[in-house]
């Protein structure tokens, strides 16, 4: 077997690794590179292999940095199967359609601003084509992907439907296994179950987003969240939360309910201004069988699903008018809108109207990649650019890393430790999906503890 690292190598986005075995080619993920437009366009159009020669794709989860180039693969002629969990397939239906919409809007915007013509990477028809290729499989069930290669998907505990992938093939008389972590979640998150480390593997491809950082405990993050809401509400301000429509938004809805019921925050409206989040919340309720039933609030949800996610505390904006009205709304109010890194979506309108008001708080609850607006807000730049306009950043900025859906440093080390415990033949670990600082620090840490870990660069090739 030959393995080539194509995307998310020495960076976070563009997750894609190419497996070649017995003349067949299989992709692990086909993620979109995100960041500065000028940098990512060329990377996004360069496919890791001729689409006609790709035999299968295995998809770890629905986030765009993992699934976002599937419609582009379809546009370029890929018609083979895409194996993933049922929930990921359903979430992709929602998220890829949204991604196509963003691509089209971006192309229009560019044409207006620069009079430059750039085709969108893909459109709705390409999304439909990609969706037709999706094959939903159950967690734990071994499935043949191509001649001589089978896979098993196990819960990665990151977002609904997220999986770590175990690949298995024969090498002479021995059976060999490679694990691809996908994105590894945290223990103790609301709704989502804890990650399940793969067992009995020979090698691992592992994410390293937070390879050099620990997260505060989930409960500490919850208290800071509550304090932020209390303080902003006392100022009569708005709490603007750029959040991934899928996962983070549903988790926040749960948390705000818990906090209101416990009397830790005042009962103020929570507006979900994101059609995508509204649809994704629907997918969540359809896959409630995957929720973490060890949490009491989730058990309550099961008893009364409509009562919790559709509770009067939360308003889903259903039209563009409702969204505009939400922008004018006087505080205190909480607004959750996509995208998670404030690169696109309705959050931009809220920032345009709200970033200059010192009563407001911009609450950052997720990872912000380099060169994104979200990152510039985290860095508290005095002036930010929204839709090409300069806006003074006078709102408070609160960063809550405790809400990350990614394992922190200690959790990554514990995950790999659990893999090693059941894997006497474990030889090597390749670190992917991290910025160089995080990766180098995690690699040296692992190597000091007897692992063999390295950080491949794009197009690095290894033979297993
Ligand atoms: Zn992810
Ligand atoms: Zn990711």
CSV table of C-alpha atoms and ligand atoms in Angstrom, one decimal:
chain,number,residue,atom,x,y,z
A,1,UNK,CA,0.0,0.0,0.0
A,2,UNK,CA,1.1,3.5,-0.9
A,3,UNK,CA,-0.1,6.6,1.0
A,4,UNK,CA,0.2,10.1,-0.3
A,5,UNK,CA,-0.6,13.2,1.7
A,6,UNK,CA,-2.4,15.7,-0.4
A,7,UNK,CA,-4.3,18.1,1.8
A,8,UNK,CA,-4.3,19.1,5.5
A,9,UNK,CA,-0.6,18.4,5.4
A,10,UNK,CA,1.2,21.0,7.5
A,11,UNK,CA,-2.1,22.9,7.6
A,12,UNK,CA,-5.6,22.4,8.9
A,13,UNK,CA,-7.9,22.6,5.8
A,14,UNK,CA,-8.2,20.6,2.6
A,15,UNK,CA,-8.2,17.2,4.3
A,16,UNK,CA,-7.3,14.5,1.7
A,17,UNK,CA,-5.0,11.5,1.7
A,18,UNK,CA,-4.6,9.1,-1.2
A,19,UNK,CA,-4.3,5.4,-0.7
A,20,UNK,CA,-3.1,3.2,-3.6
A,21,UNK,CA,-3.3,-0.6,-3.4
A,22,UNK,CA,-3.3,-3.3,-6.0
A,23,UNK,CA,-3.7,-0.7,-8.8
A,24,UNK,CA,-6.7,0.9,-7.1
A,25,UNK,CA,-6.9,4.5,-5.8
A,26,UNK,CA,-9.0,5.4,-2.8
A,27,UNK,CA,-9.3,8.9,-1.3
A,28,UNK,CA,-9.7,9.5,2.4
A,29,UNK,CA,-11.7,12.7,2.5
A,30,UNK,CA,-11.9,15.4,-0.3
A,31,UNK,CA,-11.9,18.5,1.8
A,32,UNK,CA,-11.9,22.2,0.7
A,33,UNK,CA,-8.9,24.3,1.3
A,34,UNK,CA,-10.1,27.4,3.2
A,35,UNK,CA,-8.4,30.8,3.7
A,36,UNK,CA,-7.3,33.7,1.5
A,37,UNK,CA,-9.0,33.4,-1.9
A,38,UNK,CA,-5.8,34.0,-3.9
A,39,UNK,CA,-4.0,31.2,-2.0
A,40,UNK,CA,-6.7,28.5,-2.0
A,41,UNK,CA,-8.2,28.6,-5.5
A,42,UNK,CA,-5.2,26.9,-7.2
A,43,UNK,CA,-5.1,24.3,-4.4
A,44,UNK,CA,-8.8,23.6,-4.7
A,45,UNK,CA,-8.7,23.0,-8.5
A,46,UNK,CA,-5.7,20.7,-8.3
A,47,UNK,CA,-7.1,17.3,-7.7
A,48,UNK,CA,-5.0,14.6,-6.1
A,49,UNK,CA,-5.7,12.1,-8.9
A,50,UNK,CA,-7.4,11.9,-12.2
A,51,UNK,CA,-11.1,11.6,-11.3
A,52,UNK,CA,-11.6,8.8,-13.8
A,53,UNK,CA,-8.9,6.8,-11.9
A,54,UNK,CA,-10.3,7.2,-8.4
A,55,UNK,CA,-12.1,4.0,-7.4
A,56,UNK,CA,-13.7,5.1,-4.1
A,57,UNK,CA,-13.8,7.8,-1.5
A,58,UNK,CA,-14.1,7.3,2.2
A,59,UNK,CA,-15.4,10.4,4.1
A,60,UNK,CA,-14.7,10.9,7.8
A,61,UNK,CA,-17.4,13.6,8.4
A,62,UNK,CA,-19.4,16.4,6.9
A,63,UNK,CA,-17.3,19.5,7.7
A,64,UNK,CA,-16.4,21.4,4.6
A,65,UNK,CA,-12.6,21.1,5.2
A,66,UNK,CA,-13.2,17.3,4.8
A,67,UNK,CA,-16.2,17.0,2.4
A,68,UNK,CA,-16.1,20.3,0.5
A,69,UNK,CA,-14.5,19.2,-2.7
A,70,UNK,CA,-16.7,16.1,-3.3
A,71,UNK,CA,-19.0,18.1,-5.6
A,72,UNK,CA,-15.9,19.4,-7.5
A,73,UNK,CA,-14.8,15.8,-7.9
A,74,UNK,CA,-18.2,15.1,-9.3
A,75,UNK,CA,-18.0,18.1,-11.6
A,76,UNK,CA,-14.7,16.8,-13.0
A,77,UNK,CA,-16.3,13.4,-13.7
A,78,UNK,CA,-16.0,11.3,-10.6
A,79,UNK,CA,-18.9,8.8,-10.4
A,80,UNK,CA,-17.6,6.1,-8.0
A,81,UNK,CA,-18.9,5.5,-4.5
A,82,UNK,CA,-18.4,7.7,-1.5
A,83,UNK,CA,-18.6,5.7,1.7
A,84,UNK,CA,-19.6,7.4,4.9
A,85,UNK,CA,-22.0,7.2,7.9
A,86,UNK,CA,-25.7,7.7,7.3
A,87,UNK,CA,-25.7,10.9,9.4
A,88,UNK,CA,-22.8,12.3,7.6
A,89,UNK,CA,-24.5,11.6,4.3
A,90,UNK,CA,-27.6,13.5,5.5
A,91,UNK,CA,-25.6,16.4,6.8
A,92,UNK,CA,-23.6,16.6,3.5
A,93,UNK,CA,-26.9,17.0,1.7
A,94,UNK,CA,-27.4,20.2,3.7
A,95,UNK,CA,-23.8,21.4,3.9
A,96,UNK,CA,-22.7,20.8,0.4
A,97,UNK,CA,-25.7,22.6,-1.0
A,98,UNK,CA,-24.8,25.5,1.2
A,99,UNK,CA,-21.2,25.4,0.1
A,100,UNK,CA,-22.3,25.5,-3.6
A,101,UNK,CA,-24.4,28.5,-2.7
A,102,UNK,CA,-21.4,30.2,-1.1
A,103,UNK,CA,-19.2,29.4,-4.2
A,104,UNK,CA,-21.7,30.9,-6.5
A,105,UNK,CA,-22.2,34.1,-4.3
A,106,UNK,CA,-18.4,34.5,-4.1
A,107,UNK,CA,-18.0,34.3,-7.8
A,108,UNK,CA,-20.7,36.9,-8.3
A,109,UNK,CA,-19.1,39.2,-5.7
A,110,UNK,CA,-15.8,38.9,-7.3
A,111,UNK,CA,-17.3,39.7,-10.7
A,112,UNK,CA,-18.9,42.8,-9.3
A,113,UNK,CA,-15.8,44.0,-7.3
A,114,UNK,CA,-13.0,43.2,-9.7
A,115,UNK,CA,-14.8,42.6,-12.9
A,116,UNK,CA,-12.8,39.4,-12.9
A,117,UNK,CA,-14.5,36.3,-14.0
A,118,UNK,CA,-14.0,33.1,-12.0
A,119,UNK,CA,-16.3,30.2,-12.3
A,120,UNK,CA,-17.7,28.9,-9.0
A,121,UNK,CA,-15.9,25.7,-8.0
A,122,UNK,CA,-19.2,23.9,-8.3
A,123,UNK,CA,-22.9,24.4,-8.2
A,124,UNK,CA,-26.1,22.6,-7.1
A,125,UNK,CA,-26.1,20.1,-9.9
A,126,UNK,CA,-22.6,18.9,-8.9
A,127,UNK,CA,-23.8,18.6,-5.3
A,128,UNK,CA,-26.7,16.4,-6.5
A,129,UNK,CA,-24.3,14.3,-8.5
A,130,UNK,CA,-22.0,13.8,-5.4
A,131,UNK,CA,-25.0,13.0,-3.2
A,132,UNK,CA,-26.0,10.2,-5.6
A,133,UNK,CA,-22.6,8.6,-5.0
A,134,UNK,CA,-22.9,8.5,-1.2
A,135,UNK,CA,-23.2,5.1,0.4
A,136,UNK,CA,-24.3,5.3,4.0
A,137,UNK,CA,-22.8,2.6,6.3
A,138,UNK,CA,-23.3,1.8,10.0
A,139,UNK,CA,-20.7,2.4,12.6
A,140,UNK,CA,-18.6,-0.8,13.2
A,141,UNK,CA,-19.7,-2.7,10.1
A,142,UNK,CA,-16.8,-3.8,7.8
A,143,UNK,CA,-17.5,-2.8,4.2
A,144,UNK,CA,-15.6,-3.7,1.0
A,145,UNK,CA,-14.4,-0.5,-0.6
A,146,UNK,CA,-12.5,-1.9,-3.5
A,147,UNK,CA,-10.7,-5.2,-4.4
A,148,UNK,CA,-8.6,-6.2,-1.4
A,149,UNK,CA,-9.5,-3.2,0.8
A,150,UNK,CA,-12.2,-2.9,3.4
A,151,UNK,CA,-13.1,-0.2,5.9
A,152,UNK,CA,-14.8,0.2,9.2
A,153,UNK,CA,-16.1,3.5,10.5
A,154,UNK,CA,-16.0,4.1,14.3
A,155,UNK,CA,-17.3,7.1,16.3
A,156,UNK,CA,-14.8,10.0,16.3
A,157,UNK,CA,-17.0,11.9,18.8
A,158,UNK,CA,-16.4,15.2,16.9
A,159,UNK,CA,-19.8,16.1,15.2
A,160,UNK,CA,-22.9,14.0,14.5
A,161,UNK,CA,-21.9,11.2,12.2
A,162,UNK,CA,-18.2,11.8,12.5
A,163,UNK,CA,-15.9,8.8,12.1
A,164,UNK,CA,-12.4,7.5,12.4
A,165,UNK,CA,-11.7,5.2,9.5
A,166,UNK,CA,-9.9,1.8,9.8
A,167,UNK,CA,-8.6,0.4,6.5
A,168,UNK,CA,-7.7,-3.3,6.3
A,169,UNK,CA,-5.9,-5.2,3.6
A,170,UNK,CA,-3.9,-8.4,3.1
A,171,UNK,CA,-0.1,-8.2,2.8
A,172,UNK,CA,1.0,-11.7,1.9
A,173,UNK,CA,-0.2,-13.8,4.8
A,174,UNK,CA,-0.7,-11.0,7.3
A,175,UNK,CA,-3.7,-8.7,7.7
A,176,UNK,CA,-2.7,-5.0,8.0
A,177,UNK,CA,-4.6,-2.0,9.3
A,178,UNK,CA,-4.2,1.7,8.9
A,179,UNK,CA,-6.3,4.1,11.0
A,180,UNK,CA,-7.2,7.6,9.9
A,181,UNK,CA,-8.5,9.5,12.9
A,182,UNK,CA,-10.6,12.1,11.0
A,183,UNK,CA,-11.2,14.9,13.5
A,184,UNK,CA,-11.1,13.7,17.0
A,185,UNK,CA,-13.7,15.0,19.4
A,186,UNK,CA,-13.6,15.7,23.1
A,187,UNK,CA,-15.0,13.7,26.0
A,188,UNK,CA,-17.9,15.3,27.8
A,189,UNK,CA,-19.4,17.4,25.0
A,190,UNK,CA,-23.1,17.8,24.9
A,191,UNK,CA,-25.1,15.6,22.5
A,192,UNK,CA,-22.1,14.0,20.9
A,193,UNK,CA,-20.7,10.7,22.2
A,194,UNK,CA,-17.1,10.3,23.3
A,195,UNK,CA,-14.5,9.3,20.7
A,196,UNK,CA,-13.7,5.6,20.2
A,197,UNK,CA,-10.0,4.9,19.6
A,198,UNK,CA,-9.3,2.3,16.8
A,199,UNK,CA,-7.8,-1.0,17.8
A,200,UNK,CA,-5.1,-3.3,16.6
A,201,UNK,CA,-3.6,-1.1,13.9
A,202,UNK,CA,-0.2,-0.9,12.2
A,203,UNK,CA,-0.1,2.8,11.5
A,204,UNK,CA,-2.1,5.9,12.2
A,205,UNK,CA,-2.9,9.2,10.4
A,206,UNK,CA,-3.9,11.5,13.2
A,207,UNK,CA,-5.2,15.1,13.4
A,208,UNK,CA,-3.2,17.6,15.4
A,209,UNK,CA,-5.3,20.8,15.4
A,210,UNK,CA,-4.7,21.4,19.1
A,211,UNK,CA,-1.4,19.6,19.3
A,212,UNK,CA,0.2,22.4,21.4
A,213,UNK,CA,-2.8,23.6,23.5
A,214,UNK,CA,-5.0,22.3,26.2
A,215,UNK,CA,-8.7,23.2,26.4
A,216,UNK,CA,-10.2,24.4,29.7
A,217,UNK,CA,-12.6,21.9,31.1
A,218,UNK,CA,-16.0,22.0,29.5
A,219,UNK,CA,-17.6,23.1,32.7
A,220,UNK,CA,-15.2,26.1,33.0
A,221,UNK,CA,-16.1,27.1,29.5
A,222,UNK,CA,-19.8,26.8,30.4
A,223,UNK,CA,-19.3,29.2,33.4
A,224,UNK,CA,-17.4,31.7,31.2
A,225,UNK,CA,-20.1,31.5,28.6
A,226,UNK,CA,-22.7,32.2,31.3
A,227,UNK,CA,-20.7,35.1,32.7
A,228,UNK,CA,-20.3,36.6,29.2
A,229,UNK,CA,-24.1,36.4,28.6
A,230,UNK,CA,-24.9,37.9,32.0
A,231,UNK,CA,-22.4,40.8,31.5
A,232,UNK,CA,-23.5,41.6,27.9
A,233,UNK,CA,-27.2,41.3,28.9
A,234,UNK,CA,-26.6,43.8,31.7
A,235,UNK,CA,-25.1,46.3,29.1
A,236,UNK,CA,-28.2,45.7,26.9
A,237,UNK,CA,-25.8,44.4,24.2
A,238,UNK,CA,-26.1,41.7,21.7
A,239,UNK,CA,-24.0,38.5,21.8
A,240,UNK,CA,-22.9,37.7,18.2
A,241,UNK,CA,-21.7,34.1,17.8
A,242,UNK,CA,-20.1,33.0,14.5
A,243,UNK,CA,-20.7,29.3,14.8
A,244,UNK,CA,-20.5,26.3,12.5
A,245,UNK,CA,-24.1,25.6,11.6
A,246,UNK,CA,-23.6,21.9,12.3
A,247,UNK,CA,-22.7,20.7,15.7
A,248,UNK,CA,-21.6,23.9,17.5
A,249,UNK,CA,-25.0,25.6,17.0
A,250,UNK,CA,-27.0,22.6,18.3
A,251,UNK,CA,-24.6,22.3,21.2
A,252,UNK,CA,-25.0,26.0,22.1
A,253,UNK,CA,-28.8,25.7,21.9
A,254,UNK,CA,-28.6,22.9,24.4
A,255,UNK,CA,-26.2,24.8,26.7
A,256,UNK,CA,-28.3,28.0,26.7
A,257,UNK,CA,-31.3,25.9,27.7
A,258,UNK,CA,-29.4,24.3,30.5
A,259,UNK,CA,-28.1,27.6,31.7
A,260,UNK,CA,-31.6,29.2,31.6
A,261,UNK,CA,-33.2,26.3,33.4
A,262,UNK,CA,-30.4,26.4,36.1
A,263,UNK,CA,-31.0,30.2,36.5
A,264,UNK,CA,-27.4,30.9,35.5
A,265,UNK,CA,-28.3,33.3,32.7
A,266,UNK,CA,-31.4,35.5,32.2
A,267,UNK,CA,-34.0,34.3,29.8
A,268,UNK,CA,-33.1,36.3,26.7
A,269,UNK,CA,-34.0,35.3,23.1
A,270,UNK,CA,-31.6,33.1,21.2
A,271,UNK,CA,-31.9,33.7,17.4
A,272,UNK,CA,-30.6,31.1,15.1
A,273,UNK,CA,-30.0,33.2,11.9
A,274,UNK,CA,-28.9,30.5,9.6
A,275,UNK,CA,-31.1,28.4,7.2
A,276,UNK,CA,-28.3,25.9,7.2
A,277,UNK,CA,-28.4,25.6,11.0
A,278,UNK,CA,-32.2,25.2,10.9
A,279,UNK,CA,-31.9,22.3,8.4
A,280,UNK,CA,-29.0,20.8,10.3
A,281,UNK,CA,-31.0,20.8,13.5
A,282,UNK,CA,-33.6,18.8,11.6
A,283,UNK,CA,-30.9,16.2,10.6
A,284,UNK,CA,-29.9,16.1,14.3
A,285,UNK,CA,-33.4,15.2,15.4
A,286,UNK,CA,-33.6,12.5,12.7
A,287,UNK,CA,-30.4,10.9,14.1
A,288,UNK,CA,-31.2,11.2,17.8
A,289,UNK,CA,-30.3,7.5,18.2
A,290,UNK,CA,-26.6,8.6,17.9
A,291,UNK,CA,-26.8,11.0,20.8
A,292,UNK,CA,-24.8,10.5,24.0
A,293,UNK,CA,-27.5,9.0,26.3
A,294,UNK,CA,-25.2,9.2,29.3
A,295,UNK,CA,-26.1,12.9,29.6
A,296,UNK,CA,-29.2,13.8,31.6
A,297,UNK,CA,-30.2,16.7,29.4
A,298,UNK,CA,-30.0,14.5,26.3
A,299,UNK,CA,-32.3,12.0,28.0
A,300,UNK,CA,-34.8,14.8,28.6
A,301,UNK,CA,-34.5,15.7,25.0
A,302,UNK,CA,-35.4,12.2,24.0
A,303,UNK,CA,-38.5,12.4,26.1
A,304,UNK,CA,-39.5,15.6,24.5
A,305,UNK,CA,-37.6,16.4,21.3
A,306,UNK,CA,-39.8,19.2,20.1
A,307,UNK,CA,-39.8,20.8,23.5
A,308,UNK,CA,-36.0,21.1,23.7
A,309,UNK,CA,-34.7,22.1,20.3
A,310,UNK,CA,-37.9,24.0,19.3
A,311,UNK,CA,-38.3,25.6,22.7
A,312,UNK,CA,-39.7,29.1,22.9
A,313,UNK,CA,-36.3,30.4,23.9
A,314,UNK,CA,-35.0,29.8,20.4
A,315,UNK,CA,-36.2,31.5,17.3
A,316,UNK,CA,-35.2,30.2,13.9
A,317,UNK,CA,-35.3,33.0,11.3
A,318,UNK,CA,-37.2,31.7,8.3
A,319,UNK,CA,-36.9,34.5,5.8
A,320,UNK,CA,-34.5,37.2,4.7
A,321,UNK,CA,-36.9,39.7,6.3
A,322,UNK,CA,-36.8,37.9,9.6
A,323,UNK,CA,-33.0,37.9,9.3
A,324,UNK,CA,-32.9,41.7,8.7
A,325,UNK,CA,-35.3,42.2,11.6
A,326,UNK,CA,-32.9,40.2,13.8
A,327,UNK,CA,-30.1,42.7,12.8
A,328,UNK,CA,-32.1,45.6,14.0
A,329,UNK,CA,-33.2,43.9,17.2
A,330,UNK,CA,-32.3,45.7,20.4
A,331,UNK,CA,-30.4,43.8,23.0
A,332,UNK,CA,-30.1,41.8,25.1
A,333,UNK,CA,-30.2,39.1,22.5
A,334,UNK,CA,-28.1,36.2,21.5
A,335,UNK,CA,-27.5,35.7,17.7
A,336,UNK,CA,-25.9,32.5,16.4
A,337,UNK,CA,-25.1,32.6,12.7
A,338,UNK,CA,-22.7,30.8,10.3
A,339,UNK,CA,-20.1,30.7,9.1
A,340,UNK,CA,-17.9,29.5,12.0
A,341,UNK,CA,-14.9,31.4,10.9
A,342,UNK,CA,-16.9,34.5,9.8
A,343,UNK,CA,-15.8,34.0,6.2
A,344,UNK,CA,-19.3,34.0,4.7
A,345,UNK,CA,-22.9,33.7,5.7
A,346,UNK,CA,-25.3,35.9,7.7
A,347,UNK,CA,-22.9,36.5,10.5
A,348,UNK,CA,-21.1,39.0,8.3
A,349,UNK,CA,-24.2,41.2,8.3
A,350,UNK,CA,-24.4,41.0,12.0
A,351,UNK,CA,-20.8,42.0,12.3
A,352,UNK,CA,-21.2,44.8,9.9
A,353,UNK,CA,-24.0,46.2,12.1
A,354,UNK,CA,-22.7,45.2,15.5
A,355,UNK,CA,-18.9,45.1,15.6
A,356,UNK,CA,-18.5,48.8,16.3
A,357,UNK,CA,-20.9,48.8,19.3
A,358,UNK,CA,-19.0,48.5,22.6
A,359,UNK,CA,-22.1,47.1,24.3
A,360,UNK,CA,-22.0,44.0,22.1
A,361,UNK,CA,-19.9,40.9,22.5
A,362,UNK,CA,-18.5,38.8,19.7
A,363,UNK,CA,-18.2,35.3,21.1
A,364,UNK,CA,-15.7,33.0,19.4
A,365,UNK,CA,-16.4,29.4,20.2
A,366,UNK,CA,-14.5,27.5,17.5
A,367,UNK,CA,-11.2,27.1,15.8
A,368,UNK,CA,-10.3,30.1,13.6
A,369,UNK,CA,-7.9,29.3,10.7
A,370,UNK,CA,-5.2,31.8,9.6
A,371,UNK,CA,-6.3,34.5,7.2
A,372,UNK,CA,-9.9,34.3,8.2
A,373,UNK,CA,-12.0,37.2,9.5
A,374,UNK,CA,-12.6,35.1,12.7
A,375,UNK,CA,-8.9,35.0,13.3
A,376,UNK,CA,-8.6,38.7,12.9
A,377,UNK,CA,-11.4,39.2,15.5
A,378,UNK,CA,-9.6,36.8,17.9
A,379,UNK,CA,-6.4,38.9,17.4
A,380,UNK,CA,-8.6,42.0,18.3
A,381,UNK,CA,-7.5,44.0,15.3
A,382,UNK,CA,-8.7,47.6,15.8
A,383,UNK,CA,-10.4,47.6,12.4
A,384,UNK,CA,-11.8,44.7,10.5
A,385,UNK,CA,-13.0,44.4,6.9
A,386,UNK,CA,-16.6,43.2,6.3
A,387,UNK,CA,-17.9,43.0,2.7
A,388,UNK,CA,-15.0,45.2,1.7
A,389,UNK,CA,-16.0,47.9,4.3
A,390,UNK,CA,-13.8,48.9,7.2
A,391,UNK,CA,-15.5,48.5,10.6
A,392,UNK,CA,-14.0,49.6,13.9
A,393,UNK,CA,-13.9,46.6,16.3
A,394,UNK,CA,-15.2,48.1,19.5
A,395,UNK,CA,-17.4,45.2,20.7
A,396,UNK,CA,-16.0,43.0,23.4
A,397,UNK,CA,-14.3,39.8,22.1
A,398,UNK,CA,-14.5,36.7,24.2
A,399,UNK,CA,-12.8,33.5,23.1
A,400,UNK,CA,-14.0,30.2,24.6
A,401,UNK,CA,-11.7,27.4,23.5
A,402,UNK,CA,-13.5,25.0,25.8
A,403,UNK,CA,-16.2,24.7,23.2
A,404,UNK,CA,-13.9,23.2,20.7
A,405,UNK,CA,-15.2,20.1,19.0
A,406,UNK,CA,-11.5,19.0,18.7
A,407,UNK,CA,-9.5,17.1,21.3
A,408,UNK,CA,-7.0,19.2,23.1
A,409,UNK,CA,-3.3,18.2,23.5
A,410,UNK,CA,-3.9,15.8,26.5
A,411,UNK,CA,-6.9,14.2,24.8
A,412,UNK,CA,-5.0,13.6,21.6
A,413,UNK,CA,-2.2,11.9,23.5
A,414,UNK,CA,-4.7,9.8,25.5
A,415,UNK,CA,-6.5,8.8,22.2
A,416,UNK,CA,-3.2,7.6,20.7
A,417,UNK,CA,-2.3,6.0,24.0
A,418,UNK,CA,-5.5,4.0,23.8
A,419,UNK,CA,-4.7,3.0,20.2
A,420,UNK,CA,-1.2,1.8,21.2
A,421,UNK,CA,-2.5,-0.3,24.1
A,422,UNK,CA,-4.4,-2.5,21.7
A,423,UNK,CA,-1.9,-2.3,18.8
A,424,UNK,CA,1.3,-4.3,19.4
A,425,UNK,CA,2.3,-3.8,15.8
A,426,UNK,CA,1.9,0.0,15.8
A,427,UNK,CA,4.8,1.5,13.9
A,428,UNK,CA,4.2,5.0,12.8
A,429,UNK,CA,1.9,8.0,13.3
A,430,UNK,CA,1.6,10.7,10.7
A,431,UNK,CA,0.3,14.0,12.0
A,432,UNK,CA,-2.0,15.9,9.8
A,433,UNK,CA,-4.7,18.6,10.1
A,434,UNK,CA,-2.6,21.1,12.2
A,435,UNK,CA,-0.6,24.3,11.8
A,436,UNK,CA,3.1,23.7,11.9
A,437,UNK,CA,3.7,24.9,15.5
A,438,UNK,CA,1.0,22.6,16.8
A,439,UNK,CA,2.2,19.7,14.8
A,440,UNK,CA,5.9,20.0,15.7
A,441,UNK,CA,5.2,20.4,19.3
A,442,UNK,CA,2.9,17.3,19.4
A,443,UNK,CA,5.4,15.2,17.3
A,444,UNK,CA,8.3,15.9,19.6
A,445,UNK,CA,6.1,15.2,22.6
A,446,UNK,CA,5.0,11.9,21.2
A,447,UNK,CA,8.5,10.9,20.1
A,448,UNK,CA,9.8,11.6,23.7
A,449,UNK,CA,7.2,9.1,24.8
A,450,UNK,CA,8.4,6.3,22.6
A,451,UNK,CA,6.1,6.9,19.6
A,452,UNK,CA,7.4,7.3,16.1
A,453,UNK,CA,5.6,10.4,14.8
A,454,UNK,CA,6.2,12.7,11.9
A,455,UNK,CA,4.5,15.6,10.0
A,456,UNK,CA,4.3,14.9,6.3
A,457,UNK,CA,4.3,17.7,3.8
A,458,UNK,CA,1.9,17.9,0.8
A,459,UNK,CA,2.7,15.2,-1.7
A,460,UNK,CA,4.9,13.2,0.6
A,461,UNK,CA,4.6,9.5,-0.2
A,462,UNK,CA,5.1,6.6,2.1
A,463,UNK,CA,4.9,2.8,1.5
A,464,UNK,CA,3.2,0.6,4.2
B,1,LIG,ZN1,-14.3,18.6,11.6
B,2,LIG,ZN1,-11.4,19.3,10.1
